[in-house]
């Protein structure tokens, strides 16, 4: 069995023609791939943002209920460990720079072999002390000096990190096409910001029309109305995002072409998805993390080419999430699914279009709202005022931008606090969500609980909390059930204003 998992960071669902024929980016390669595959219409975010989503994939269970952004933990039972135990060769090619920073440890090292292409975002790669000579004089949003240094290292499109990632994946296929048992993970940082894309792709979307400054590639994580960014610049960055999606689509196409060239496309399982979406001015938002997880962030693309082209061109309405990838790949390779895994294998869908998956999905950012969907309704449960009690649980207390508990070391406990393992972990008071760093009140945008009926209101504009008592009661009960079944720490019930239950730990 051969499996290729392609993860494109920040790939919005509505950017793909197979989901949004009107107004999508130009994605001919992904659209053609969708014709050969099953397109999942009800795929949802789990833990957000980047590294929490990857731990969901690797462990088959939610990260966000226990901790924020962080490494693979010593007690984690992972997808790659299971594959390697069964004799499957594993390799990852990626330019996801967060694997090389504090809080991203342990993921790459799971694989038999791995390649990391440097330079994305603020990756401390090019060691030039002086300011680079390509700093823009005028700009909207943010400019990273380190990225400006890095980007000087790729004079051609094919030298950029995400194209190099896809090229490396093609090299792996060339070298190993004769092998019938491998797992290849291809992880492109694009189309994540900065939206750095050659002019040839921008010309497909109107070039630099509407931009009255030199640079706008990194939006601030703020409301548009709280910035000096005019509508014309918002339109420009939306077009710039689409241009980067088109470039990423092109390089994805080279990978599919290579699989076909080597004669292994038909009997290879290829899964394509993302970790989260992004706001590009919709609802007055730019960026991610600090707002409710509306559909722009949470309703994700997921396209699977099953071996033999099974069910090619069909749509699947079953509810799915990233935690389902681990059991799917393990079952496809004939490996046992560990009992710790909470995801559902999708392999039954190969032969049975009506096979069940799950009837709800939880999702969220640690220490923010906890959200649930049943595929029709989305319910965002806001924390109580003060957002307490709230803790981070970790054996390795690293997270994005800092180490956990440095401001309250005398309050940290250590013990066997997680139901699924006897491995001792730190229990660290959390007073500020780790992923929120550009505002004083981290929860100012999520003080209220929200309920939406997607069948009638996909745009999520009409809050049904207090209006539809039956739907609200149903979703609250589903949320409580989810917290219990996924072994959420007991204080999550208190933090969310839910009556605790005896079997919650």
GROMACS .gro file of C-alpha atoms in nm:
model
  505
    1UNK     CA    1   0.000   0.000   0.000
    2UNK     CA    2   0.125   0.346  -0.093
    3UNK     CA    3  -0.017   0.659   0.070
    4UNK     CA    4   0.060   1.023  -0.001
    5UNK     CA    5  -0.078   1.283   0.242
    6UNK     CA    6  -0.063   1.637   0.105
    7UNK     CA    7  -0.116   1.918   0.354
    8UNK     CA    8  -0.134   2.274   0.221
    9UNK     CA    9  -0.138   2.526   0.505
   10UNK     CA   10  -0.420   2.784   0.514
   11UNK     CA   11  -0.599   2.647   0.207
   12UNK     CA   12  -0.949   2.790   0.217
   13UNK     CA   13  -1.231   2.569   0.097
   14UNK     CA   14  -1.384   2.841  -0.116
   15UNK     CA   15  -1.053   2.888  -0.301
   16UNK     CA   16  -1.103   2.556  -0.484
   17UNK     CA   17  -1.318   2.521  -0.792
   18UNK     CA   18  -1.453   2.182  -0.682
   19UNK     CA   19  -1.612   2.354  -0.382
   20UNK     CA   20  -1.678   2.699  -0.520
   21UNK     CA   21  -1.721   2.706  -0.899
   22UNK     CA   22  -1.803   3.077  -0.882
   23UNK     CA   23  -1.526   3.294  -0.744
   24UNK     CA   24  -1.259   3.037  -0.661
   25UNK     CA   25  -0.894   3.073  -0.746
   26UNK     CA   26  -0.772   2.908  -1.064
   27UNK     CA   27  -0.695   2.554  -0.943
   28UNK     CA   28  -0.699   2.332  -1.252
   29UNK     CA   29  -0.476   2.062  -1.099
   30UNK     CA   30  -0.677   2.023  -0.779
   31UNK     CA   31  -1.002   2.036  -0.975
   32UNK     CA   32  -0.880   1.758  -1.204
   33UNK     CA   33  -0.765   1.560  -0.901
   34UNK     CA   34  -1.112   1.601  -0.749
   35UNK     CA   35  -1.260   1.436  -1.057
   36UNK     CA   36  -1.047   1.128  -0.982
   37UNK     CA   37  -1.133   1.133  -0.612
   38UNK     CA   38  -1.400   1.155  -0.345
   39UNK     CA   39  -1.468   1.515  -0.241
   40UNK     CA   40  -1.572   1.543   0.123
   41UNK     CA   41  -1.829   1.817   0.175
   42UNK     CA   42  -1.851   1.801   0.553
   43UNK     CA   43  -1.489   1.820   0.668
   44UNK     CA   44  -1.417   2.032   0.974
   45UNK     CA   45  -1.129   2.178   1.163
   46UNK     CA   46  -1.024   2.016   1.490
   47UNK     CA   47  -0.746   2.179   1.690
   48UNK     CA   48  -0.616   2.511   1.565
   49UNK     CA   49  -0.389   2.660   1.449
   50UNK     CA   50  -0.084   2.504   1.277
   51UNK     CA   51   0.095   2.273   1.523
   52UNK     CA   52  -0.220   2.173   1.717
   53UNK     CA   53  -0.372   2.060   1.386
   54UNK     CA   54  -0.064   1.852   1.311
   55UNK     CA   55  -0.080   1.680   1.649
   56UNK     CA   56  -0.444   1.593   1.569
   57UNK     CA   57  -0.326   1.426   1.249
   58UNK     CA   58  -0.038   1.245   1.413
   59UNK     CA   59  -0.229   1.124   1.720
   60UNK     CA   60  -0.586   1.079   1.600
   61UNK     CA   61  -0.724   1.283   1.889
   62UNK     CA   62  -0.783   1.649   1.976
   63UNK     CA   63  -0.492   1.854   2.102
   64UNK     CA   64  -0.684   2.171   2.194
   65UNK     CA   65  -0.872   2.034   2.496
   66UNK     CA   66  -0.547   1.979   2.689
   67UNK     CA   67  -0.280   2.213   2.564
   68UNK     CA   68  -0.200   2.482   2.308
   69UNK     CA   69   0.062   2.472   2.034
   70UNK     CA   70   0.334   2.222   2.122
   71UNK     CA   71   0.555   1.925   2.040
   72UNK     CA   72   0.487   1.556   2.017
   73UNK     CA   73   0.461   1.440   2.377
   74UNK     CA   74   0.650   1.138   2.510
   75UNK     CA   75   0.324   0.955   2.580
   76UNK     CA   76   0.177   1.018   2.234
   77UNK     CA   77   0.089   0.717   2.022
   78UNK     CA   78   0.143   0.837   1.667
   79UNK     CA   79   0.046   0.753   1.312
   80UNK     CA   80   0.407   0.724   1.201
   81UNK     CA   81   0.501   0.497   1.492
   82UNK     CA   82   0.215   0.266   1.396
   83UNK     CA   83   0.316   0.256   1.032
   84UNK     CA   84   0.682   0.194   1.106
   85UNK     CA   85   0.592  -0.087   1.348
   86UNK     CA   86   0.405  -0.251   1.062
   87UNK     CA   87   0.700  -0.223   0.826
   88UNK     CA   88   0.589   0.079   0.622
   89UNK     CA   89   0.861   0.322   0.517
   90UNK     CA   90   0.777   0.681   0.612
   91UNK     CA   91   0.912   1.007   0.472
   92UNK     CA   92   0.814   1.375   0.497
   93UNK     CA   93   0.910   1.662   0.269
   94UNK     CA   94   0.809   2.001   0.410
   95UNK     CA   95   0.884   2.371   0.424
   96UNK     CA   96   0.670   2.421   0.733
   97UNK     CA   97   0.913   2.634   0.934
   98UNK     CA   98   0.734   2.579   1.267
   99UNK     CA   99   0.882   2.231   1.291
  100UNK     CA  100   1.218   2.400   1.351
  101UNK     CA  101   1.107   2.634   1.630
  102UNK     CA  102   1.037   2.581   1.997
  103UNK     CA  103   0.705   2.403   2.025
  104UNK     CA  104   0.748   2.205   1.705
  105UNK     CA  105   0.984   1.936   1.831
  106UNK     CA  106   0.951   1.568   1.763
  107UNK     CA  107   0.732   1.557   1.453
  108UNK     CA  108   0.994   1.525   1.181
  109UNK     CA  109   1.200   1.283   1.386
  110UNK     CA  110   0.913   1.032   1.384
  111UNK     CA  111   0.978   0.953   1.018
  112UNK     CA  112   1.238   0.718   0.873
  113UNK     CA  113   1.369   1.013   0.676
  114UNK     CA  114   1.276   1.378   0.645
  115UNK     CA  115   1.357   1.692   0.447
  116UNK     CA  116   1.295   2.048   0.569
  117UNK     CA  117   1.328   2.340   0.330
  118UNK     CA  118   1.411   2.659   0.512
  119UNK     CA  119   1.310   3.021   0.480
  120UNK     CA  120   0.934   3.058   0.519
  121UNK     CA  121   0.778   3.334   0.731
  122UNK     CA  122   1.020   3.442   1.009
  123UNK     CA  123   1.243   3.134   0.990
  124UNK     CA  124   1.585   3.239   1.133
  125UNK     CA  125   1.773   3.105   0.835
  126UNK     CA  126   1.980   3.363   0.645
  127UNK     CA  127   2.237   3.498   0.890
  128UNK     CA  128   2.287   3.849   0.757
  129UNK     CA  129   2.345   4.095   1.040
  130UNK     CA  130   2.274   4.415   0.848
  131UNK     CA  131   1.928   4.512   0.736
  132UNK     CA  132   1.848   4.364   0.392
  133UNK     CA  133   1.837   4.597   0.096
  134UNK     CA  134   1.489   4.483  -0.010
  135UNK     CA  135   1.290   4.632   0.278
  136UNK     CA  136   0.983   4.816   0.139
  137UNK     CA  137   0.954   5.184   0.222
  138UNK     CA  138   0.576   5.182   0.244
  139UNK     CA  139   0.350   4.892   0.333
  140UNK     CA  140   0.026   4.774   0.488
  141UNK     CA  141   0.022   4.510   0.760
  142UNK     CA  142   0.358   4.377   0.871
  143UNK     CA  143   0.701   4.324   0.718
  144UNK     CA  144   0.941   4.065   0.858
  145UNK     CA  145   1.302   4.166   0.818
  146UNK     CA  146   1.413   3.804   0.849
  147UNK     CA  147   1.181   3.697   0.568
  148UNK     CA  148   1.313   3.973   0.347
  149UNK     CA  149   1.661   3.829   0.406
  150UNK     CA  150   1.542   3.476   0.334
  151UNK     CA  151   1.359   3.554   0.012
  152UNK     CA  152   1.680   3.679  -0.145
  153UNK     CA  153   1.786   3.314  -0.165
  154UNK     CA  154   1.525   3.213  -0.422
  155UNK     CA  155   1.568   3.408  -0.747
  156UNK     CA  156   1.342   3.164  -0.935
  157UNK     CA  157   0.999   3.023  -0.857
  158UNK     CA  158   1.136   2.667  -0.841
  159UNK     CA  159   1.380   2.778  -0.569
  160UNK     CA  160   1.102   2.890  -0.334
  161UNK     CA  161   1.041   2.661  -0.034
  162UNK     CA  162   0.701   2.515  -0.128
  163UNK     CA  163   0.802   2.439  -0.489
  164UNK     CA  164   1.119   2.277  -0.351
  165UNK     CA  165   0.898   2.068  -0.122
  166UNK     CA  166   0.693   1.935  -0.413
  167UNK     CA  167   1.009   1.880  -0.619
  168UNK     CA  168   1.157   1.676  -0.333
  169UNK     CA  169   0.837   1.469  -0.316
  170UNK     CA  170   0.870   1.399  -0.687
  171UNK     CA  171   1.230   1.290  -0.630
  172UNK     CA  172   1.110   1.052  -0.359
  173UNK     CA  173   0.860   0.901  -0.601
  174UNK     CA  174   1.129   0.861  -0.866
  175UNK     CA  175   1.358   0.683  -0.622
  176UNK     CA  176   1.093   0.461  -0.461
  177UNK     CA  177   0.820   0.399  -0.719
  178UNK     CA  178   0.910   0.031  -0.726
  179UNK     CA  179   0.831  -0.003  -0.354
  180UNK     CA  180   0.472  -0.094  -0.268
  181UNK     CA  181   0.464   0.007   0.100
  182UNK     CA  182   0.541   0.367   0.189
  183UNK     CA  183   0.381   0.670   0.350
  184UNK     CA  184   0.486   1.004   0.202
  185UNK     CA  185   0.376   1.326   0.371
  186UNK     CA  186   0.409   1.634   0.152
  187UNK     CA  187   0.355   1.947   0.353
  188UNK     CA  188   0.360   2.283   0.179
  189UNK     CA  189   0.357   2.597   0.392
  190UNK     CA  190   0.190   2.783   0.104
  191UNK     CA  191  -0.065   2.934   0.074
  192UNK     CA  192   0.007   3.056   0.431
  193UNK     CA  193   0.110   3.417   0.469
  194UNK     CA  194   0.332   3.593   0.370
  195UNK     CA  195   0.156   3.577   0.039
  196UNK     CA  196   0.480   3.583  -0.157
  197UNK     CA  197   0.411   3.490  -0.516
  198UNK     CA  198   0.577   3.563  -0.852
  199UNK     CA  199   0.423   3.840  -1.063
  200UNK     CA  200   0.325   3.589  -1.332
  201UNK     CA  201   0.055   3.454  -1.101
  202UNK     CA  202  -0.053   3.798  -0.984
  203UNK     CA  203  -0.114   3.894  -1.345
  204UNK     CA  204  -0.391   3.632  -1.353
  205UNK     CA  205  -0.572   3.836  -1.088
  206UNK     CA  206  -0.521   4.195  -1.193
  207UNK     CA  207  -0.161   4.251  -1.093
  208UNK     CA  208  -0.100   4.520  -0.832
  209UNK     CA  209  -0.411   4.723  -0.917
  210UNK     CA  210  -0.551   4.896  -0.611
  211UNK     CA  211  -0.237   4.885  -0.400
  212UNK     CA  212  -0.110   5.235  -0.323
  213UNK     CA  213   0.190   5.121  -0.120
  214UNK     CA  214   0.496   4.913  -0.200
  215UNK     CA  215   0.405   4.600  -0.007
  216UNK     CA  216   0.114   4.408   0.143
  217UNK     CA  217   0.187   4.039   0.198
  218UNK     CA  218   0.136   3.990   0.573
  219UNK     CA  219  -0.201   4.107   0.708
  220UNK     CA  220  -0.219   4.215   1.072
  221UNK     CA  221  -0.435   3.999   1.297
  222UNK     CA  222  -0.689   4.275   1.352
  223UNK     CA  223  -1.025   4.399   1.239
  224UNK     CA  224  -0.996   4.586   0.913
  225UNK     CA  225  -1.181   4.877   1.075
  226UNK     CA  226  -0.904   4.900   1.336
  227UNK     CA  227  -0.638   4.953   1.069
  228UNK     CA  228  -0.562   5.207   0.794
  229UNK     CA  229  -0.608   4.941   0.524
  230UNK     CA  230  -0.851   5.063   0.253
  231UNK     CA  231  -1.094   4.841   0.063
  232UNK     CA  232  -0.868   4.849  -0.243
  233UNK     CA  233  -0.580   4.698  -0.044
  234UNK     CA  234  -0.810   4.432   0.104
  235UNK     CA  235  -0.912   4.341  -0.251
  236UNK     CA  236  -0.544   4.329  -0.346
  237UNK     CA  237  -0.447   4.088  -0.068
  238UNK     CA  238  -0.746   3.866  -0.151
  239UNK     CA  239  -0.620   3.848  -0.509
  240UNK     CA  240  -0.266   3.788  -0.384
  241UNK     CA  241  -0.389   3.495  -0.177
  242UNK     CA  242  -0.565   3.348  -0.483
  243UNK     CA  243  -0.246   3.390  -0.685
  244UNK     CA  244  -0.052   3.192  -0.424
  245UNK     CA  245  -0.321   2.921  -0.423
  246UNK     CA  246  -0.280   2.897  -0.801
  247UNK     CA  247   0.098   2.862  -0.768
  248UNK     CA  248   0.059   2.592  -0.505
  249UNK     CA  249  -0.195   2.416  -0.725
  250UNK     CA  250   0.058   2.412  -1.009
  251UNK     CA  251   0.325   2.243  -0.797
  252UNK     CA  252   0.074   1.996  -0.657
  253UNK     CA  253   0.003   1.909  -1.020
  254UNK     CA  254   0.369   1.816  -1.072
  255UNK     CA  255   0.336   1.559  -0.793
  256UNK     CA  256   0.025   1.401  -0.948
  257UNK     CA  257   0.198   1.400  -1.285
  258UNK     CA  258   0.497   1.221  -1.133
  259UNK     CA  259   0.274   0.953  -0.977
  260UNK     CA  260   0.113   0.900  -1.316
  261UNK     CA  261   0.447   0.901  -1.498
  262UNK     CA  262   0.576   0.626  -1.271
  263UNK     CA  263   0.258   0.425  -1.313
  264UNK     CA  264   0.154   0.422  -0.948
  265UNK     CA  265  -0.120   0.687  -0.934
  266UNK     CA  266  -0.414   0.451  -0.968
  267UNK     CA  267  -0.317   0.221  -0.680
  268UNK     CA  268  -0.194   0.496  -0.445
  269UNK     CA  269  -0.414   0.660  -0.182
  270UNK     CA  270  -0.368   1.036  -0.200
  271UNK     CA  271  -0.526   1.258   0.065
  272UNK     CA  272  -0.531   1.638   0.024
  273UNK     CA  273  -0.638   1.874   0.300
  274UNK     CA  274  -0.535   2.169   0.516
  275UNK     CA  275  -0.513   2.270   0.881
  276UNK     CA  276  -0.737   2.579   0.890
  277UNK     CA  277  -0.871   2.868   0.685
  278UNK     CA  278  -0.803   3.240   0.708
  279UNK     CA  279  -0.986   3.571   0.710
  280UNK     CA  280  -0.910   3.810   0.426
  281UNK     CA  281  -1.144   4.091   0.523
  282UNK     CA  282  -1.465   3.890   0.560
  283UNK     CA  283  -1.670   3.992   0.867
  284UNK     CA  284  -1.417   4.279   0.907
  285UNK     CA  285  -1.144   4.030   1.012
  286UNK     CA  286  -0.789   3.973   0.899
  287UNK     CA  287  -0.590   3.669   1.009
  288UNK     CA  288  -0.701   3.392   1.244
  289UNK     CA  289  -0.712   3.264   1.606
  290UNK     CA  290  -0.863   3.563   1.788
  291UNK     CA  291  -1.218   3.540   1.654
  292UNK     CA  292  -1.491   3.276   1.655
  293UNK     CA  293  -1.417   2.978   1.431
  294UNK     CA  294  -1.661   3.070   1.158
  295UNK     CA  295  -1.680   2.866   0.838
  296UNK     CA  296  -1.405   3.071   0.673
  297UNK     CA  297  -1.171   2.912   0.928
  298UNK     CA  298  -1.343   2.588   1.019
  299UNK     CA  299  -1.512   2.431   0.713
  300UNK     CA  300  -1.220   2.279   0.526
  301UNK     CA  301  -1.138   2.105   0.198
  302UNK     CA  302  -1.067   1.732   0.205
  303UNK     CA  303  -1.023   1.528  -0.114
  304UNK     CA  304  -0.923   1.161  -0.118
  305UNK     CA  305  -0.813   0.951  -0.414
  306UNK     CA  306  -0.877   0.595  -0.303
  307UNK     CA  307  -0.676   0.309  -0.460
  308UNK     CA  308  -0.817   0.187  -0.785
  309UNK     CA  309  -1.003   0.514  -0.833
  310UNK     CA  310  -1.283   0.388  -0.611
  311UNK     CA  311  -1.585   0.622  -0.620
  312UNK     CA  312  -1.399   0.870  -0.840
  313UNK     CA  313  -1.593   1.191  -0.895
  314UNK     CA  314  -1.835   1.130  -0.609
  315UNK     CA  315  -1.916   1.352  -0.312
  316UNK     CA  316  -1.925   1.237   0.050
  317UNK     CA  317  -2.149   1.405   0.303
  318UNK     CA  318  -2.022   1.226   0.612
  319UNK     CA  319  -1.874   1.444   0.885
  320UNK     CA  320  -1.493   1.413   0.897
  321UNK     CA  321  -1.197   1.576   1.074
  322UNK     CA  322  -0.818   1.559   1.084
  323UNK     CA  323  -0.829   1.302   1.365
  324UNK     CA  324  -0.980   1.058   1.113
  325UNK     CA  325  -0.666   1.057   0.898
  326UNK     CA  326  -0.461   0.843   1.139
  327UNK     CA  327  -0.702   0.547   1.161
  328UNK     CA  328  -0.773   0.569   0.787
  329UNK     CA  329  -0.407   0.541   0.691
  330UNK     CA  330  -0.335   0.273   0.950
  331UNK     CA  331  -0.624   0.057   0.831
  332UNK     CA  332  -0.524   0.107   0.467
  333UNK     CA  333  -0.177  -0.025   0.549
  334UNK     CA  334  -0.307  -0.318   0.753
  335UNK     CA  335  -0.183  -0.175   1.084
  336UNK     CA  336  -0.382  -0.192   1.408
  337UNK     CA  337  -0.552   0.126   1.528
  338UNK     CA  338  -0.446   0.200   1.889
  339UNK     CA  339  -0.722   0.231   2.148
  340UNK     CA  340  -0.613   0.588   2.228
  341UNK     CA  341  -0.727   0.700   1.883
  342UNK     CA  342  -1.058   0.888   1.878
  343UNK     CA  343  -1.086   0.930   1.501
  344UNK     CA  344  -1.291   0.713   1.267
  345UNK     CA  345  -1.141   0.525   0.973
  346UNK     CA  346  -1.277   0.629   0.636
  347UNK     CA  347  -1.178   0.308   0.461
  348UNK     CA  348  -1.535   0.164   0.479
  349UNK     CA  349  -1.636   0.448   0.245
  350UNK     CA  350  -1.429   0.289  -0.032
  351UNK     CA  351  -1.700   0.027  -0.087
  352UNK     CA  352  -1.998   0.175   0.098
  353UNK     CA  353  -2.101   0.532   0.019
  354UNK     CA  354  -2.337   0.529   0.318
  355UNK     CA  355  -2.084   0.406   0.575
  356UNK     CA  356  -2.106   0.612   0.897
  357UNK     CA  357  -1.816   0.815   1.032
  358UNK     CA  358  -1.908   1.036   1.328
  359UNK     CA  359  -2.218   1.231   1.429
  360UNK     CA  360  -2.037   1.535   1.570
  361UNK     CA  361  -1.703   1.708   1.572
  362UNK     CA  362  -1.543   1.927   1.836
  363UNK     CA  363  -1.306   2.207   1.739
  364UNK     CA  364  -1.127   2.502   1.890
  365UNK     CA  365  -0.818   2.692   1.996
  366UNK     CA  366  -0.695   2.607   2.346
  367UNK     CA  367  -0.832   2.841   2.617
  368UNK     CA  368  -1.076   3.002   2.374
  369UNK     CA  369  -1.426   2.882   2.281
  370UNK     CA  370  -1.505   2.512   2.254
  371UNK     CA  371  -1.715   2.445   1.948
  372UNK     CA  372  -1.922   2.161   1.812
  373UNK     CA  373  -2.093   2.078   1.486
  374UNK     CA  374  -2.326   1.798   1.384
  375UNK     CA  375  -2.289   1.894   1.019
  376UNK     CA  376  -2.602   2.109   1.020
  377UNK     CA  377  -2.555   2.334   1.322
  378UNK     CA  378  -2.241   2.500   1.454
  379UNK     CA  379  -2.235   2.599   1.819
  380UNK     CA  380  -1.960   2.817   1.967
  381UNK     CA  381  -1.950   2.796   2.347
  382UNK     CA  382  -1.789   3.102   2.503
  383UNK     CA  383  -1.603   3.072   2.833
  384UNK     CA  384  -1.736   3.228   3.153
  385UNK     CA  385  -1.613   3.578   3.246
  386UNK     CA  386  -1.253   3.549   3.357
  387UNK     CA  387  -1.204   3.227   3.157
  388UNK     CA  388  -1.117   3.027   3.469
  389UNK     CA  389  -1.030   2.765   3.575
  390UNK     CA  390  -0.804   2.697   3.280
  391UNK     CA  391  -0.488   2.485   3.261
  392UNK     CA  392  -0.231   2.362   3.012
  393UNK     CA  393  -0.122   1.997   3.040
  394UNK     CA  394   0.217   1.899   2.905
  395UNK     CA  395   0.515   1.677   2.975
  396UNK     CA  396   0.720   1.904   2.748
  397UNK     CA  397   0.616   2.259   2.848
  398UNK     CA  398   0.704   2.430   2.521
  399UNK     CA  399   0.461   2.638   2.320
  400UNK     CA  400   0.467   2.911   2.059
  401UNK     CA  401   0.678   3.214   2.151
  402UNK     CA  402   0.753   3.103   2.507
  403UNK     CA  403   0.777   2.820   2.756
  404UNK     CA  404   0.473   2.743   2.969
  405UNK     CA  405   0.445   2.851   3.328
  406UNK     CA  406   0.737   3.092   3.344
  407UNK     CA  407   0.515   3.357   3.503
  408UNK     CA  408   0.374   3.124   3.772
  409UNK     CA  409   0.626   2.846   3.853
  410UNK     CA  410   0.510   2.823   4.216
  411UNK     CA  411   0.157   2.729   4.098
  412UNK     CA  412   0.259   2.444   3.865
  413UNK     CA  413   0.156   2.094   3.969
  414UNK     CA  414   0.286   1.765   3.838
  415UNK     CA  415   0.087   1.444   3.838
  416UNK     CA  416  -0.112   1.188   3.642
  417UNK     CA  417  -0.383   1.423   3.523
  418UNK     CA  418  -0.469   1.280   3.181
  419UNK     CA  419  -0.709   0.988   3.161
  420UNK     CA  420  -0.542   0.812   2.870
  421UNK     CA  421  -0.190   0.785   3.016
  422UNK     CA  422  -0.010   0.728   3.344
  423UNK     CA  423   0.275   0.945   3.223
  424UNK     CA  424   0.305   1.240   3.464
  425UNK     CA  425   0.243   1.583   3.315
  426UNK     CA  426   0.265   1.941   3.431
  427UNK     CA  427  -0.062   2.115   3.512
  428UNK     CA  428   0.007   2.480   3.441
  429UNK     CA  429  -0.233   2.770   3.508
  430UNK     CA  430  -0.331   2.942   3.184
  431UNK     CA  431  -0.438   3.305   3.206
  432UNK     CA  432  -0.383   3.397   2.842
  433UNK     CA  433  -0.430   3.182   2.531
  434UNK     CA  434  -0.082   3.106   2.397
  435UNK     CA  435  -0.174   3.178   2.035
  436UNK     CA  436  -0.311   3.529   2.095
  437UNK     CA  437  -0.039   3.793   2.105
  438UNK     CA  438  -0.165   4.113   1.943
  439UNK     CA  439  -0.433   4.226   2.189
  440UNK     CA  440  -0.481   4.297   2.556
  441UNK     CA  441  -0.818   4.124   2.594
  442UNK     CA  442  -0.756   3.791   2.424
  443UNK     CA  443  -1.124   3.697   2.435
  444UNK     CA  444  -1.278   4.029   2.333
  445UNK     CA  445  -1.414   3.881   2.009
  446UNK     CA  446  -1.557   3.563   2.165
  447UNK     CA  447  -1.740   3.677   2.477
  448UNK     CA  448  -2.075   3.548   2.347
  449UNK     CA  449  -2.190   3.198   2.258
  450UNK     CA  450  -2.326   3.160   1.905
  451UNK     CA  451  -2.549   2.906   1.730
  452UNK     CA  452  -2.608   2.882   1.355
  453UNK     CA  453  -2.823   2.664   1.132
  454UNK     CA  454  -2.603   2.606   0.827
  455UNK     CA  455  -2.889   2.464   0.624
  456UNK     CA  456  -3.065   2.801   0.639
  457UNK     CA  457  -2.774   3.032   0.716
  458UNK     CA  458  -2.441   2.905   0.583
  459UNK     CA  459  -2.302   3.257   0.613
  460UNK     CA  460  -2.355   3.237   0.991
  461UNK     CA  461  -2.516   3.578   1.023
  462UNK     CA  462  -2.814   3.498   1.245
  463UNK     CA  463  -2.737   3.383   1.600
  464UNK     CA  464  -3.000   3.139   1.729
  465UNK     CA  465  -2.888   3.141   2.093
  466UNK     CA  466  -3.198   3.237   2.291
  467UNK     CA  467  -3.422   3.191   1.986
  468UNK     CA  468  -3.418   2.819   1.903
  469UNK     CA  469  -3.428   2.645   2.241
  470UNK     CA  470  -3.451   2.293   2.096
  471UNK     CA  471  -3.147   2.335   1.870
  472UNK     CA  472  -2.951   2.500   2.148
  473UNK     CA  473  -3.033   2.223   2.394
  474UNK     CA  474  -2.933   1.962   2.135
  475UNK     CA  475  -2.596   2.126   2.066
  476UNK     CA  476  -2.516   2.186   2.433
  477UNK     CA  477  -2.588   1.818   2.501
  478UNK     CA  478  -2.365   1.724   2.207
  479UNK     CA  479  -2.089   1.946   2.341
  480UNK     CA  480  -2.112   1.786   2.685
  481UNK     CA  481  -2.108   1.441   2.530
  482UNK     CA  482  -1.802   1.533   2.323
  483UNK     CA  483  -1.611   1.661   2.624
  484UNK     CA  484  -1.680   1.335   2.806
  485UNK     CA  485  -1.600   1.104   2.516
  486UNK     CA  486  -1.276   1.287   2.438
  487UNK     CA  487  -1.165   1.288   2.803
  488UNK     CA  488  -1.151   1.664   2.841
  489UNK     CA  489  -0.999   1.785   3.169
  490UNK     CA  490  -1.272   1.834   3.425
  491UNK     CA  491  -1.227   2.210   3.456
  492UNK     CA  492  -1.334   2.256   3.094
  493UNK     CA  493  -1.693   2.212   3.217
  494UNK     CA  494  -1.646   2.488   3.476
  495UNK     CA  495  -1.466   2.719   3.232
  496UNK     CA  496  -1.749   2.683   2.982
  497UNK     CA  497  -2.024   2.722   3.239
  498UNK     CA  498  -2.142   2.364   3.200
  499UNK     CA  499  -2.252   2.147   3.487
  500UNK     CA  500  -1.968   1.899   3.557
  501UNK     CA  501  -2.016   1.526   3.529
  502UNK     CA  502  -1.871   1.250   3.739
  503UNK     CA  503  -1.692   1.070   3.457
  504UNK     CA  504  -1.509   1.384   3.339
  505UNK     CA  505  -1.155   1.395   3.472
   0.00000   0.00000   0.00000
